mmCIF file of C-alpha atoms in Angstrom:
data_model
loop_
_atom_site.group_PDB
_atom_site.id
_atom_site.type_symbol
_atom_site.label_atom_id
_atom_site.label_comp_id
_atom_site.label_asym_id
_atom_site.label_seq_id
_atom_site.Cartn_x
_atom_site.Cartn_y
_atom_site.Cartn_z
ATOM 1 C CA PHE S 14 -14.060 10.639 49.442
ATOM 2 C CA ILE S 15 -14.131 11.418 45.706
ATOM 3 C CA GLU S 16 -17.185 10.720 43.588
ATOM 4 C CA GLU S 17 -16.686 8.166 40.815
ATOM 5 C CA SER S 18 -18.040 10.606 38.207
ATOM 6 C CA VAL S 19 -15.238 13.048 39.035
ATOM 7 C CA LEU S 20 -12.637 10.342 38.419
ATOM 8 C CA THR S 21 -14.296 9.364 35.154
ATOM 9 C CA ASP S 22 -14.374 12.968 33.946
ATOM 10 C CA ARG S 23 -10.671 13.389 34.665
ATOM 11 C CA SER S 24 -9.692 10.192 32.839
ATOM 12 C CA GLU S 25 -11.767 11.136 29.800
ATOM 13 C CA GLY S 26 -10.397 14.670 29.918
ATOM 14 C CA SER S 27 -6.851 13.371 29.773
ATOM 15 C CA LYS S 28 -7.769 11.235 26.772
ATOM 16 C CA LYS S 29 -9.448 14.061 24.824
ATOM 17 C CA GLY S 30 -7.539 14.623 21.629
ATOM 18 C CA SER S 31 -6.221 11.052 21.673
ATOM 19 C CA THR S 32 -6.078 8.900 18.586
ATOM 20 C CA ALA S 33 -7.921 5.575 18.665
ATOM 21 C CA THR S 34 -6.192 3.014 16.443
ATOM 22 C CA VAL S 35 -7.749 -0.332 15.514
ATOM 23 C CA LEU S 36 -5.375 -3.128 16.545
ATOM 24 C CA ASP S 37 -3.374 -4.727 13.757
ATOM 25 C CA ASP S 38 -4.063 -8.287 14.907
ATOM 26 C CA LEU S 39 -7.744 -7.889 14.100
ATOM 27 C CA THR S 40 -9.011 -10.377 11.523
ATOM 28 C CA GLY S 41 -11.309 -8.821 8.940
ATOM 29 C CA PHE S 42 -13.052 -5.765 10.355
ATOM 30 C CA LEU S 43 -14.381 -4.206 13.548
ATOM 31 C CA ARG S 44 -18.062 -3.343 13.901
ATOM 32 C CA VAL S 45 -18.873 0.208 14.976
ATOM 33 C CA ARG S 46 -22.189 0.479 16.820
ATOM 34 C CA ASP S 47 -24.562 3.387 17.426
ATOM 35 C CA VAL S 48 -24.632 2.609 21.175
ATOM 36 C CA PRO S 49 -22.395 0.374 23.320
ATOM 37 C CA VAL S 50 -22.942 -3.414 23.584
ATOM 38 C CA SER S 51 -26.055 -4.229 21.563
ATOM 39 C CA GLY S 52 -26.339 -1.234 19.250
ATOM 40 C CA VAL S 53 -26.979 -1.321 15.534
ATOM 41 C CA VAL S 54 -23.848 -1.664 13.374
ATOM 42 C CA VAL S 55 -23.332 1.685 11.608
ATOM 43 C CA GLU S 56 -19.884 1.121 10.105
ATOM 44 C CA LYS S 57 -17.158 -1.495 9.658
ATOM 45 C CA ILE S 58 -13.532 -0.405 10.118
ATOM 46 C CA LYS S 59 -10.236 -2.149 9.378
ATOM 47 C CA ALA S 60 -7.077 -2.871 11.349
ATOM 48 C CA GLY S 61 -4.657 0.054 11.497
ATOM 49 C CA GLU S 62 -7.290 2.716 10.831
ATOM 50 C CA GLU S 63 -7.159 5.760 13.131
ATOM 51 C CA PHE S 64 -10.003 7.810 14.578
ATOM 52 C CA SER S 65 -10.429 10.614 17.101
ATOM 53 C CA PHE S 66 -11.330 9.565 20.654
ATOM 54 C CA VAL S 67 -14.615 11.086 21.910
ATOM 55 C CA SER S 68 -15.414 9.311 25.198
ATOM 56 C CA GLU S 69 -15.533 5.941 26.931
ATOM 57 C CA GLU S 70 -18.131 3.973 28.844
ATOM 58 C CA GLU S 71 -17.734 0.612 30.600
ATOM 59 C CA GLY S 72 -15.351 -1.080 28.176
ATOM 60 C CA TRP S 73 -16.467 0.805 25.083
ATOM 61 C CA ILE S 74 -14.749 3.663 23.241
ATOM 62 C CA GLU S 75 -16.686 6.294 21.303
ATOM 63 C CA ILE S 76 -14.839 7.420 18.171
ATOM 64 C CA GLU S 77 -15.448 10.044 15.518
ATOM 65 C CA LEU S 78 -15.858 8.454 12.108
ATOM 66 C CA LEU S 79 -14.585 9.973 8.863
ATOM 67 C CA ASN S 80 -18.105 11.184 8.012
ATOM 68 C CA GLY S 81 -18.187 13.256 11.244
ATOM 69 C CA LYS S 82 -20.627 10.971 13.033
ATOM 70 C CA THR S 83 -19.663 8.991 16.127
ATOM 71 C CA GLY S 84 -19.881 5.306 16.974
ATOM 72 C CA TRP S 85 -18.828 2.823 19.658
ATOM 73 C CA VAL S 86 -16.224 0.040 19.554
ATOM 74 C CA SER S 87 -15.062 -2.422 22.190
ATOM 75 C CA GLU S 88 -11.923 -1.127 23.919
ATOM 76 C CA GLU S 89 -10.263 -4.549 23.600
ATOM 77 C CA PHE S 90 -9.692 -3.870 19.877
ATOM 78 C CA ILE S 91 -8.424 -0.272 20.229
ATOM 79 C CA THR S 92 -5.175 1.367 21.292
ATOM 80 C CA LEU S 93 -5.260 4.987 22.466
ATOM 81 C CA SER S 94 -2.312 7.299 21.918
ATOM 82 C CA PRO S 95 -1.849 11.035 22.562
#
């Protein structure tokens, strides 16, 4: 038996240093929130823009913004690459 948190830590660890790219088929912009799901919009980003992956949580990806702060975007609009 392996605890779920151990599996989560390993998957995030393997994604550390990844680049999060906003999908090109996005129309307009993607809202970046301060917390997943119902957070306040802190930034709007465009298709093709790239950001550093920070972590993930239940369908949401935390990225580092150009100003050094972090925010959350839905994983359905992001592609991760090493």
